[in-house]
Structure formats: C-alpha cells, structure tokens
CSV table of C-alpha atoms in Angstrom, one decimal:
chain,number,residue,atom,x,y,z
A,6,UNK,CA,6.2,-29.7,-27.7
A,7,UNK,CA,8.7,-28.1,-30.3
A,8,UNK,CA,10.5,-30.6,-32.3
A,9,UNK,CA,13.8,-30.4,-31.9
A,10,UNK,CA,16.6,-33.6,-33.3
A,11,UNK,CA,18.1,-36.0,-30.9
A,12,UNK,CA,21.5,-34.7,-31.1
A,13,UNK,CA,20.1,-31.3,-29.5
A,14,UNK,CA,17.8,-33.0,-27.3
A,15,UNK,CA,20.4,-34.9,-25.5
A,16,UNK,CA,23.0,-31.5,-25.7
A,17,UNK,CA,20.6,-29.8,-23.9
A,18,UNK,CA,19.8,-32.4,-21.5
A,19,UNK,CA,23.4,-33.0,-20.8
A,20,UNK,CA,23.7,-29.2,-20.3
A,21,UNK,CA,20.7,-29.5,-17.3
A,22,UNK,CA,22.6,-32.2,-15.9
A,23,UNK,CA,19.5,-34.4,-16.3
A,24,UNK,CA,18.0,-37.6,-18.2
A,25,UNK,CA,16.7,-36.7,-21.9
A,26,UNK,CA,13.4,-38.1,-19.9
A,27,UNK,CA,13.5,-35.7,-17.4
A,28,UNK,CA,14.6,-33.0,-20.1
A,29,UNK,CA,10.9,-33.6,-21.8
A,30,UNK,CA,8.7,-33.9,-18.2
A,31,UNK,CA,10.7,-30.9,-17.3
A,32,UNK,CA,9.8,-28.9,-20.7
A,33,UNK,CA,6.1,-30.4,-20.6
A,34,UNK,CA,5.5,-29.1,-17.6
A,35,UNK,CA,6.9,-25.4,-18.6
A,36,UNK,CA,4.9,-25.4,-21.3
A,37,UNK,CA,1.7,-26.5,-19.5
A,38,UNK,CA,2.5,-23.7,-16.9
A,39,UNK,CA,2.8,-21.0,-19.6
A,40,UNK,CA,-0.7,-22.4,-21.1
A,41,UNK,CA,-2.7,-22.2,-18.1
A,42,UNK,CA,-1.1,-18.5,-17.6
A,43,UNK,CA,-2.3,-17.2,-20.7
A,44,UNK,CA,-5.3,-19.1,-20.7
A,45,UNK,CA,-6.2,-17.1,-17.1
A,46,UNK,CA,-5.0,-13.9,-18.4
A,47,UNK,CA,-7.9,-14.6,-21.5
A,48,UNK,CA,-10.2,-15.5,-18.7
A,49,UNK,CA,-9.2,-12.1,-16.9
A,50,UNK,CA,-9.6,-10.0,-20.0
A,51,UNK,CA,-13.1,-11.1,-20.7
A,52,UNK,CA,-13.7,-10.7,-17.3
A,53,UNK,CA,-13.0,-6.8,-17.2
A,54,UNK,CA,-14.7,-6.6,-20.7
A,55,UNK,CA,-18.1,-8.0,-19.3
A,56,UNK,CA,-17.7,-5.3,-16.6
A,57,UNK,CA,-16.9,-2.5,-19.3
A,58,UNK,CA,-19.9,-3.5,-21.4
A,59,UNK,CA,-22.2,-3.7,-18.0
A,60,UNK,CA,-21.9,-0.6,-16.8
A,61,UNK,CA,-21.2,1.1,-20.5
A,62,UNK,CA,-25.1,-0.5,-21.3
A,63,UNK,CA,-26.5,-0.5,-18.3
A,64,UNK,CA,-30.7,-1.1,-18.6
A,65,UNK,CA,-33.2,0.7,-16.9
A,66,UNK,CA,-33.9,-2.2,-14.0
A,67,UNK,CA,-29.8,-3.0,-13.3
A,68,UNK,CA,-28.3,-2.0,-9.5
A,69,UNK,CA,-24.7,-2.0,-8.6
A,70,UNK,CA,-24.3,-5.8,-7.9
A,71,UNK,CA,-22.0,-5.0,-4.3
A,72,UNK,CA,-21.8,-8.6,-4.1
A,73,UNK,CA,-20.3,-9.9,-7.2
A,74,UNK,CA,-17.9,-7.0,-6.8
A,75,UNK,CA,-17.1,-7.8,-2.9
A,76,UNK,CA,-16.7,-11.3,-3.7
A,77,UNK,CA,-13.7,-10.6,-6.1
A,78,UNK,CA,-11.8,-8.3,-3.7
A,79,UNK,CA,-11.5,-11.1,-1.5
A,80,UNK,CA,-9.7,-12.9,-4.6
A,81,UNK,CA,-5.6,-13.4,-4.0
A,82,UNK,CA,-5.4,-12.9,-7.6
A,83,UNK,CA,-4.4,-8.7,-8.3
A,84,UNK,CA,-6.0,-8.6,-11.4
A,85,UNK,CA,-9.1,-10.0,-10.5
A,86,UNK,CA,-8.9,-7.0,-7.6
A,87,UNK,CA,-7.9,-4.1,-9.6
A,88,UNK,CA,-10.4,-5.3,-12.4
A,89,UNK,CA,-13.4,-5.2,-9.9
A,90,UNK,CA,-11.7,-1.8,-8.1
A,91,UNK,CA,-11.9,0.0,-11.8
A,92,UNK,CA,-15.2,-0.6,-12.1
A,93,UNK,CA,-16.6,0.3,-9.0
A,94,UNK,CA,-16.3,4.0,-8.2
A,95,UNK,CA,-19.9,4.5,-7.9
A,96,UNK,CA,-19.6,2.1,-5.2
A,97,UNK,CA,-17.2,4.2,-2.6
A,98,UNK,CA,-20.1,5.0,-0.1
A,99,UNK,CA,-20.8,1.3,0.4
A,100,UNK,CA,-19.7,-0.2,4.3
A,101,UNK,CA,-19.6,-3.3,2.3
A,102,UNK,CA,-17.4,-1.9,-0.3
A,103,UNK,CA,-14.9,-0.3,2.4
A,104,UNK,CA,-14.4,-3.4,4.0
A,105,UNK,CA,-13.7,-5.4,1.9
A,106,UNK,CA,-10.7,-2.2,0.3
A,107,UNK,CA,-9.9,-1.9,3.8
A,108,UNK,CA,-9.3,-6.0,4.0
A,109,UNK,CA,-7.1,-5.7,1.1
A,110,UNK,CA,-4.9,-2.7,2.4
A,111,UNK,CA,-4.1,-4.4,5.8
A,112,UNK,CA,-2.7,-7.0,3.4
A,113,UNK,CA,1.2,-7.8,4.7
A,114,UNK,CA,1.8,-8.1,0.7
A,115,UNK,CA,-0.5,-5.4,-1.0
A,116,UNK,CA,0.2,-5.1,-4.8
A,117,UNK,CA,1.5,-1.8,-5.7
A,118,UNK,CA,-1.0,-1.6,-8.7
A,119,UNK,CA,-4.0,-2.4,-6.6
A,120,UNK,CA,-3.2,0.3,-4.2
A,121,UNK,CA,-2.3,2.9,-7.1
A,122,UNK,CA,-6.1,1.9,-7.5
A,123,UNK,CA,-7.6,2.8,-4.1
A,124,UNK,CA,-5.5,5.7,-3.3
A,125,UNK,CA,-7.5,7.3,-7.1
A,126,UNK,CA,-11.1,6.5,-5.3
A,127,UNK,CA,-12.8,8.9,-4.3
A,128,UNK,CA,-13.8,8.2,-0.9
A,129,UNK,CA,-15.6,11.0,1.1
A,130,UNK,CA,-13.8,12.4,4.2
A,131,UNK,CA,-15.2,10.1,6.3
A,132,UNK,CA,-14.8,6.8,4.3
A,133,UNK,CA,-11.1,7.3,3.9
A,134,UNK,CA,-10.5,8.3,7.8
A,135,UNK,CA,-12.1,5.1,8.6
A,136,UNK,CA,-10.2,3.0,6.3
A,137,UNK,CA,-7.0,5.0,7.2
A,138,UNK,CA,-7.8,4.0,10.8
A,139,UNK,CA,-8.5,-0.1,10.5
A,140,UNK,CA,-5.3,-0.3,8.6
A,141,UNK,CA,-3.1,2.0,10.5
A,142,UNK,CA,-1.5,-1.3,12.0
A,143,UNK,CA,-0.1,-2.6,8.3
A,144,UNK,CA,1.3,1.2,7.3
A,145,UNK,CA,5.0,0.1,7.5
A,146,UNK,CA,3.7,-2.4,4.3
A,147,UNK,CA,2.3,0.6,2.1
A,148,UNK,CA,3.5,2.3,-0.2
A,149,UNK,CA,4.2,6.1,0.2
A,150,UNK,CA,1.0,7.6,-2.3
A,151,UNK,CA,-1.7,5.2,-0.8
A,152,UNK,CA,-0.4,6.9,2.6
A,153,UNK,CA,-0.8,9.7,1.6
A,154,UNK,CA,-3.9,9.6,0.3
A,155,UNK,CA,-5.2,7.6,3.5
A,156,UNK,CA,-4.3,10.4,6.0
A,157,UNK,CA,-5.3,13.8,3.7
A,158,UNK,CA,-4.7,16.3,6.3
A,159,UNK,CA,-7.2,14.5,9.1
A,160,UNK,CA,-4.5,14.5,12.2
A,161,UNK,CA,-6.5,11.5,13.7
A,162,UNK,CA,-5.4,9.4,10.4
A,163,UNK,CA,-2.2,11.0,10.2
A,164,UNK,CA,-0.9,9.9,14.1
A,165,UNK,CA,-2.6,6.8,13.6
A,166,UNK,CA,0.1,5.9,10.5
A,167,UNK,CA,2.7,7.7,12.4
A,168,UNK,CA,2.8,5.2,15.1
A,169,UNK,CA,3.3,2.4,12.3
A,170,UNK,CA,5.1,3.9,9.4
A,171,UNK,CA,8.7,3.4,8.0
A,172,UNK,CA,11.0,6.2,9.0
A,173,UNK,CA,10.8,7.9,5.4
A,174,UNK,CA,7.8,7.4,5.5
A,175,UNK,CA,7.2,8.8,8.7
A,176,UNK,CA,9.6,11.9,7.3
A,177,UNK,CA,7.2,11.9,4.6
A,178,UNK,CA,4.2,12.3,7.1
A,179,UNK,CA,5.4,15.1,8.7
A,180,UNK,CA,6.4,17.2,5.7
A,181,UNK,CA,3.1,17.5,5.1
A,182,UNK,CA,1.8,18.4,9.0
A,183,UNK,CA,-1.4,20.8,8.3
A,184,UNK,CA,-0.8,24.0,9.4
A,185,UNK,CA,-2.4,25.1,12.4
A,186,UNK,CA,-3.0,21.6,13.8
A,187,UNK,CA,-1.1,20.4,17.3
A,188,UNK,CA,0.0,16.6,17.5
A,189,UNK,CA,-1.2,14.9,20.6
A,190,UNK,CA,1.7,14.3,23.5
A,191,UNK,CA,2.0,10.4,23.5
A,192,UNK,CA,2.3,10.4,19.5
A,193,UNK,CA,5.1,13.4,19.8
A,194,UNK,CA,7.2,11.6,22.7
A,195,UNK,CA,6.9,8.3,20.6
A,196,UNK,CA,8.4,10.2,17.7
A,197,UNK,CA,11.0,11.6,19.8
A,198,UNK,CA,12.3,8.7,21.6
A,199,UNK,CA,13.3,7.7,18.2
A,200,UNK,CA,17.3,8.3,17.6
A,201,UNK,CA,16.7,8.0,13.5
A,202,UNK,CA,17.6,11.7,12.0
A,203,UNK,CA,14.9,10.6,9.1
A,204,UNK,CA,12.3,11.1,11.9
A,205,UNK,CA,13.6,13.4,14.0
A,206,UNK,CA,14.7,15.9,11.6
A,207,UNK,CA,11.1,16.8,10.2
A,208,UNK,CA,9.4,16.2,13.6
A,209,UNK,CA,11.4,18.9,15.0
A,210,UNK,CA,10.7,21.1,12.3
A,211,UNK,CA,7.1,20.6,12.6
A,212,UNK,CA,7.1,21.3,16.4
A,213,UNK,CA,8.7,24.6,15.5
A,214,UNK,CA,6.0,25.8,12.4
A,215,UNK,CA,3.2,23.9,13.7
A,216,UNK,CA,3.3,23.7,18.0
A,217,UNK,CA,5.7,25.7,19.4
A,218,UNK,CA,4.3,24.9,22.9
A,219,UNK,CA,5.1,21.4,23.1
A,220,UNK,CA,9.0,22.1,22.9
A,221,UNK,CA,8.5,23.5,26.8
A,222,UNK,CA,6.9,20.0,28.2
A,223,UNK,CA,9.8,18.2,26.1
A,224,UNK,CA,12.6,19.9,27.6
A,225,UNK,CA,14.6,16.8,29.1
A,226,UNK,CA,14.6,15.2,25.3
A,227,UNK,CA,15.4,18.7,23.4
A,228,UNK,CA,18.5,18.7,26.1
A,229,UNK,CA,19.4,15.0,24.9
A,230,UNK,CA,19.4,15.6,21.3
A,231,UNK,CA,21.4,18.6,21.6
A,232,UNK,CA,23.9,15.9,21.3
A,233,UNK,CA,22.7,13.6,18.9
A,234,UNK,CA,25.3,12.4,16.1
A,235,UNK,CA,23.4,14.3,13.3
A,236,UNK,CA,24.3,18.1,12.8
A,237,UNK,CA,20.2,19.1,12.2
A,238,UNK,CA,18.9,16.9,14.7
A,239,UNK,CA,21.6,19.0,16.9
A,240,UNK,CA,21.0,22.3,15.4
A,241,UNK,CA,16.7,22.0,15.8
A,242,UNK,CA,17.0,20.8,19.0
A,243,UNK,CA,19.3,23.7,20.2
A,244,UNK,CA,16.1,26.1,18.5
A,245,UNK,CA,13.7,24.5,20.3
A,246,UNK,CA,15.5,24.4,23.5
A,247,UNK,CA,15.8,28.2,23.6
A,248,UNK,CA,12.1,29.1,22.6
C-alpha cells in the first residue's frame, strides 16, 4: 500500500464517511482486485502468444486440437473466447466447432467483440444457415453486423431472425430482401400485424419490389393501414391496395 501521512489518511477517511481501519481494508482490497486483474490479463496474453507461436511453427505430426479450442469457448471470460475464435479459422467446418460458436451466440449477453469475431469467419453456406437457425431465438440480443452476416441472402435464415429481431433491426433485414425471392405468408402477416412504422415501412416496400402478389391475399390489413398514424406506412399501403 502507498504510504501516505496520518493527517491524509484520516482526511480521506473522514471524506468516505468511514473508520481509518475500514479506509485501509477498503484500499487493500482495491488494490488486491487490480492485481489479480492484471495478473489474468498476463495470463491471457501468454495465452494467445502460445496459440500464435503453435500454429505460426506448427511440426509435421501437430492436428488442429478441436478440443482445447472447444473447451475455451465454453469459458464466461471474452478474452479467453475471442483469443481461441482468432486462432481457429481452419477450424470453421467442424460440427464441434459450430456448436460450441453457436452456444455462444444464443448468449442473452454476447460480447460485442466476440461477435465482431464470428460474423469475420468464414463459414460455408451451410455452416452459417445452420447456426443462423439454432440462434434465431436470441436475435433481438445481437448486434446488427453478426445479423447480417448470419442471414447472407438465405430467406430460410433471414425469416427465421425476422420473427425475433428488434424493429431496426428487423428494418434492417428487410432493406436487404434478395431480389427475386418471395417471403412465406405466416412470416409476412406477423410482420404486418405489427403497428411500428420501423417495420412496416420497409416491409411494404419489399412486398412492392420483391412479391407484388402477396399484397392481393393481404387486402383487409393494406385497407387498415391506409390509416395508420405514419404518412409512409399510409402512402405504401394505399400503393399496394390499388395493385
């Protein structure tokens, strides 16, 4: 503990409202805390340098160790988890592997780092539809570039999220509709029972590039937000009403 003379000792315990006794526990224990914290974060470091020098150097006999690296995504700690998801691209193709990413995704409290991380893997097609798919659920807890690297332009992913998403997020979504593609009936009438213009807005405008044809088997709703409080919800729903 830093020295410090009585006279400031007891100003600055009489500032905390506290005992000079309880001052020093109360420092000690700060100073223990900020110890152990840099004393993981040393841990940590040496950690990810082992993994550099590993696969820097690997030797003719070494395989991907899928279990040392599944074992660490399962940590609570983020750096543990982005150091282990740096280091294991080659390792993308793995059911193991996607799992355990998919595990951490469907987290309620998913770092923001950790899923700058995944959404720069490169999964195949496949891999990321299935993840996108098992974590659909926890959408409205992601943040808006792992979403959009989870749902690509696959329409399977992409309704899946749109069932769970944040409005913006949802807006987001359907900015990006691929062209060409249709949205299936019960994910279009859930997006339109919604009364939030964030939504609404871009769905509409979708239904008019992308699937024209649905406006005629929607006609009741179209009719109902002709007179929604939002000017564009009003003004698409008019267009689609009269295709």
């Amino acid at each position: 503990m830093k020295n410090i003379n009585p006279e400031e000792l007891a100003s600055l315990a009489q500032e905390r409202n506290i005992s000079i006794t309880e001052y020093k526990a109360e420092k000690a224990r700060k100073e223990e805390a900020e110890k152990l914290s840099q004393k993981i974060d040393g841990i940590l470091e040496h950690y990810e340098q082992e993994f550099r020098n590993y696969y820097a150097n690997p030797s003719g006999g070494d395989k991907p160790d899928i279990s040392a690296i599944v074992f660490r995504l399962k940590s609570e700690n983020p750096k543990v988890i982005n150091a282990a998801l740096r280091h294991s691209g080659h390792l993308v193709k793995r059911v193991e592997f996607r799992r355990a990413v998919t595990e951490i995704i469907r987290r309620p409290d998913i770092d923001e780092s950790t899923a700058n991380i995944i959404a720069s893997l490169s999964f195949d097609d496949m891999t990321r539809k299935l993840i996108a798919l098992d974590s659909a659920d926890n959408a409205a807890n992601l943040p808006g570039g792992l979403i959009i690297s989870l749902t690509g332009s696959d329409t399977d992913a992409i309704e899946s999220f749109l069932m769970h998403v944040k409005p913006e997020d949802a807006a987001m979504i359907l900015r990006r509709w691929p062209s060409g593609k249709t949205m299936s009936m019960t994910v279009l009438r859930f997006l339109l029972a919604s009364d939030d213009a964030r939504v609404l807005v871009p769905l509409l405008g979708a239904m008019k590039d992308h699937f024209p044809k649905a406006a005629l088997q929607n006609k009741k709703r179209l009719s109902e937000l002709e007179s929604h409080s939002t000017a564009a919800v009003r003004a698409w729903a008019k267009k689609l009403s009269h295709l």
